[in-house]
Amino acid sequence: MRHPERAAASVAKAFKYGLKGITGFLEPAERDLLRGLLDDVISMLDPEVRENEDPLAALIGLDMDVKQPTDRALLRLLPNVVKDDDDGSLEFRQLTERSVRENKIGALRATAMGLDKEDLVLTPEEAARWSMALNDVRLVLSERLDIRDEADAEHIHSMQDWSQAEDVESYLALVYNFTTWLQESLVQAMISARQAKS
């Protein structure tokens, strides 16, 4: 992930549901930060281009050369789905990983494009893509921060002061907390929107 030298204190406004729908606000520096994070995750997920790849297999989403990711953060995004069965997990990857990557990249790119608008006003479909994209950013950050249990999470959560971001870990912790807060407010707004329509 990128590590700008300094980030301003957050002045974002939480997402909320109201007459206009789901709305939020980010300062330009916060938009740039989030856009950079989204771009980093897109780069991680972008499948490598192989020579002599079967175009039909690519079209229907098959990838017989796929392997389990060695990067732990990428493995968080593309986990094994069959517990204690490496062969079963590999077979599932061959059938689905390309489409999973494409779906995630689509949500990440749509979210990044949404940051170009001054006002954040999301439709239910856009909100779902934003939530998916923010979750993927959080998964990568949590892996980079080596969050393994509740104690690790509490330690990271205790870092709230941007002026004390003196090293990579503290900076990433603050970015993780900001992204978590943003996603949680979005999910609450989505729940409020559903309740209002039921």
Short mmCIF file of C-alpha atoms in Angstrom, two decimals:
data_model
loop_
_atom_site.label_atom_id
_atom_site.label_comp_id
_atom_site.label_asym_id
_atom_site.label_seq_id
_atom_site.Cartn_x
_atom_site.Cartn_y
_atom_site.Cartn_z
CA MET A 1 0.00 0.00 0.00
CA ARG A 2 1.14 3.58 -0.53
CA HIS A 3 2.39 5.52 2.46
CA PRO A 4 2.16 9.30 1.96
CA GLU A 5 4.44 11.17 4.33
CA ARG A 6 1.65 12.92 6.13
CA ALA A 7 -2.12 12.87 6.12
CA ALA A 8 -4.41 15.54 7.43
CA ALA A 9 -6.84 14.78 10.23
CA SER A 10 -10.06 13.31 8.96
CA VAL A 11 -12.91 15.72 8.34
CA ALA A 12 -15.08 13.26 6.43
CA LYS A 13 -18.76 13.08 7.25
CA ALA A 14 -20.29 9.69 7.92
CA PHE A 15 -22.59 8.20 5.33
CA LYS A 16 -26.25 8.63 6.20
CA TYR A 17 -29.61 7.88 4.66
CA GLY A 18 -31.99 10.77 4.00
CA LEU A 19 -34.25 12.37 1.41
CA LYS A 20 -31.48 12.35 -1.23
CA GLY A 21 -30.63 8.71 -0.54
CA ILE A 22 -27.29 7.56 0.89
CA THR A 23 -24.96 10.54 1.12
CA GLY A 24 -21.47 11.21 2.45
CA PHE A 25 -18.66 13.75 2.25
CA LEU A 26 -14.90 13.45 1.83
CA GLU A 27 -12.32 16.22 1.60
CA PRO A 28 -10.11 16.19 -1.54
CA ALA A 29 -7.14 14.78 0.42
CA GLU A 30 -9.33 11.97 1.76
CA ARG A 31 -10.59 11.22 -1.75
CA ASP A 32 -6.99 11.04 -2.98
CA LEU A 33 -6.04 8.73 -0.12
CA LEU A 34 -8.97 6.43 -0.77
CA ARG A 35 -8.39 6.48 -4.53
CA GLY A 36 -4.78 5.43 -3.96
CA LEU A 37 -5.86 2.55 -1.73
CA LEU A 38 -8.42 1.37 -4.28
CA ASP A 39 -5.83 1.54 -7.07
CA ASP A 40 -3.38 -0.50 -4.99
CA VAL A 41 -5.92 -3.28 -4.44
CA ILE A 42 -6.87 -3.23 -8.14
CA SER A 43 -3.18 -3.73 -8.99
CA MET A 44 -3.02 -6.70 -6.63
CA LEU A 45 -6.10 -8.32 -8.17
CA ASP A 46 -5.37 -7.61 -11.84
CA PRO A 47 -4.75 -11.03 -13.41
CA GLU A 48 -1.45 -11.42 -15.19
CA VAL A 49 -1.65 -11.61 -18.96
CA ARG A 50 -0.35 -14.93 -20.26
CA GLU A 51 0.84 -15.67 -23.75
CA ASN A 52 -1.15 -18.23 -25.73
CA GLU A 53 -4.05 -18.07 -23.27
CA ASP A 54 -7.17 -19.84 -24.53
CA PRO A 55 -9.59 -16.97 -25.31
CA LEU A 56 -12.64 -19.21 -24.83
CA ALA A 57 -11.45 -20.29 -21.39
CA ALA A 58 -10.85 -16.63 -20.49
CA LEU A 59 -14.29 -15.69 -21.79
CA ILE A 60 -16.10 -18.21 -19.59
CA GLY A 61 -13.83 -17.57 -16.60
CA LEU A 62 -11.72 -20.73 -16.52
CA ASP A 63 -8.08 -20.51 -15.45
CA MET A 64 -6.42 -23.91 -15.30
CA ASP A 65 -3.02 -22.35 -14.47
CA VAL A 66 -4.18 -20.54 -11.35
CA LYS A 67 -2.35 -21.14 -8.06
CA GLN A 68 -2.99 -20.24 -4.44
CA PRO A 69 -1.63 -16.71 -3.83
CA THR A 70 1.63 -16.53 -1.89
CA ASP A 71 0.92 -12.94 -0.76
CA ARG A 72 -1.09 -13.25 2.46
CA ALA A 73 -3.06 -10.09 1.70
CA LEU A 74 -4.07 -11.41 -1.72
CA LEU A 75 -5.00 -14.72 -0.10
CA ARG A 76 -7.35 -12.78 2.21
CA LEU A 77 -9.05 -11.41 -0.90
CA LEU A 78 -9.07 -14.79 -2.65
CA PRO A 79 -9.23 -17.38 0.15
CA ASN A 80 -9.43 -21.13 -0.13
CA VAL A 81 -13.08 -22.07 0.05
CA VAL A 82 -12.79 -25.79 0.76
CA LYS A 83 -11.39 -26.28 4.25
CA ASP A 84 -8.56 -28.82 4.63
CA ASP A 85 -8.81 -29.82 0.97
CA ASP A 86 -6.07 -28.28 -1.19
CA ASP A 87 -7.15 -30.17 -4.30
CA GLY A 88 -10.77 -29.14 -3.89
CA SER A 89 -9.79 -25.52 -3.27
CA LEU A 90 -7.56 -25.49 -6.35
CA GLU A 91 -10.32 -26.92 -8.52
CA PHE A 92 -12.71 -24.27 -7.25
CA ARG A 93 -10.12 -21.58 -7.98
CA GLN A 94 -9.74 -22.81 -11.55
CA LEU A 95 -13.48 -22.45 -12.09
CA THR A 96 -14.17 -19.19 -10.25
CA GLU A 97 -11.11 -17.08 -9.45
CA ARG A 98 -11.05 -15.11 -12.69
CA SER A 99 -14.68 -14.00 -12.27
CA VAL A 100 -14.15 -13.25 -8.56
CA ARG A 101 -11.18 -11.02 -9.44
CA GLU A 102 -13.17 -9.29 -12.17
CA ASN A 103 -16.14 -8.64 -9.85
CA LYS A 104 -13.89 -7.21 -7.15
CA ILE A 105 -11.98 -5.05 -9.64
CA GLY A 106 -15.29 -3.80 -11.05
CA ALA A 107 -16.47 -2.69 -7.61
CA LEU A 108 -13.10 -1.08 -6.83
CA ARG A 109 -13.01 0.83 -10.12
CA ALA A 110 -16.63 1.97 -9.80
CA THR A 111 -15.88 3.25 -6.30
CA ALA A 112 -12.76 5.07 -7.49
CA MET A 113 -14.77 6.69 -10.29
CA GLY A 114 -17.42 7.73 -7.76
CA LEU A 115 -14.76 9.72 -5.94
CA ASP A 116 -14.59 12.11 -8.92
CA LYS A 117 -18.00 13.53 -7.98
CA GLU A 118 -18.02 16.35 -5.47
CA ASP A 119 -21.15 15.08 -3.72
CA LEU A 120 -21.28 11.45 -2.68
CA VAL A 121 -24.87 10.36 -3.35
CA LEU A 122 -25.15 6.60 -3.76
CA THR A 123 -27.88 4.42 -5.20
CA PRO A 124 -28.42 1.08 -3.41
CA GLU A 125 -26.37 -0.65 -6.13
CA GLU A 126 -23.54 1.87 -5.82
CA ALA A 127 -23.60 1.58 -2.03
CA ALA A 128 -23.23 -2.21 -2.31
CA ARG A 129 -20.21 -1.80 -4.60
CA TRP A 130 -18.68 0.78 -2.26
CA SER A 131 -19.13 -1.54 0.71
CA MET A 132 -17.50 -4.42 -1.16
CA ALA A 133 -14.58 -2.22 -2.26
CA LEU A 134 -14.02 -0.75 1.22
CA ASN A 135 -14.10 -4.22 2.72
CA ASP A 136 -11.41 -5.42 0.31
CA VAL A 137 -9.23 -2.40 1.19
CA ARG A 138 -9.71 -3.21 4.90
CA LEU A 139 -8.77 -6.87 4.38
CA VAL A 140 -5.50 -5.87 2.72
CA LEU A 141 -4.71 -3.29 5.41
CA SER A 142 -5.51 -5.73 8.23
CA GLU A 143 -3.12 -8.26 6.72
CA ARG A 144 -0.38 -5.66 6.29
CA LEU A 145 -0.91 -4.71 9.95
CA ASP A 146 -0.81 -8.40 10.97
CA ILE A 147 -4.13 -8.25 12.81
CA ARG A 148 -4.70 -11.77 14.12
CA ASP A 149 -6.96 -11.46 17.15
CA GLU A 150 -9.06 -9.08 19.24
CA ALA A 151 -6.01 -7.79 21.10
CA ASP A 152 -4.32 -6.84 17.83
CA ALA A 153 -7.49 -5.12 16.66
CA GLU A 154 -7.80 -3.15 19.91
CA HIS A 155 -4.16 -2.03 19.65
CA ILE A 156 -4.74 -0.78 16.11
CA HIS A 157 -8.04 0.87 17.08
CA SER A 158 -6.30 2.79 19.88
CA MET A 159 -4.29 4.73 17.27
CA GLN A 160 -6.49 7.75 16.49
CA ASP A 161 -4.18 10.78 16.40
CA TRP A 162 -2.93 11.62 12.89
CA SER A 163 -0.24 13.91 14.31
CA GLN A 164 1.45 10.86 15.85
CA ALA A 165 1.73 8.92 12.59
CA GLU A 166 5.52 8.62 12.78
CA ASP A 167 6.07 5.28 11.06
CA VAL A 168 4.47 2.97 8.52
CA GLU A 169 2.58 0.90 11.10
CA SER A 170 0.99 3.87 12.85
CA TYR A 171 0.08 5.48 9.53
CA LEU A 172 -1.47 2.25 8.20
CA ALA A 173 -3.34 1.83 11.49
CA LEU A 174 -4.89 5.28 11.10
CA VAL A 175 -5.81 4.56 7.48
CA TYR A 176 -7.32 1.23 8.54
CA ASN A 177 -9.38 2.92 11.26
CA PHE A 178 -10.57 5.60 8.84
CA THR A 179 -11.58 3.01 6.24
CA THR A 180 -13.32 0.90 8.89
CA TRP A 181 -15.28 3.91 10.16
CA LEU A 182 -16.27 4.85 6.61
CA GLN A 183 -17.48 1.35 5.79
CA GLU A 184 -19.37 0.98 9.07
CA SER A 185 -21.21 4.26 8.49
CA LEU A 186 -22.06 3.12 4.95
CA VAL A 187 -23.45 -0.20 6.18
CA GLN A 188 -25.59 1.60 8.78
CA ALA A 189 -26.91 3.93 6.07
CA MET A 190 -27.72 0.92 3.87
CA ILE A 191 -29.62 -0.70 6.76
CA SER A 192 -31.55 2.54 7.35
CA ALA A 193 -32.41 2.71 3.64
CA ARG A 194 -33.76 -0.85 3.66
CA GLN A 195 -35.78 -0.24 6.80
CA ALA A 196 -37.29 2.91 5.32
CA LYS A 197 -38.46 0.99 2.26
CA SER A 198 -39.85 -2.04 4.13
#
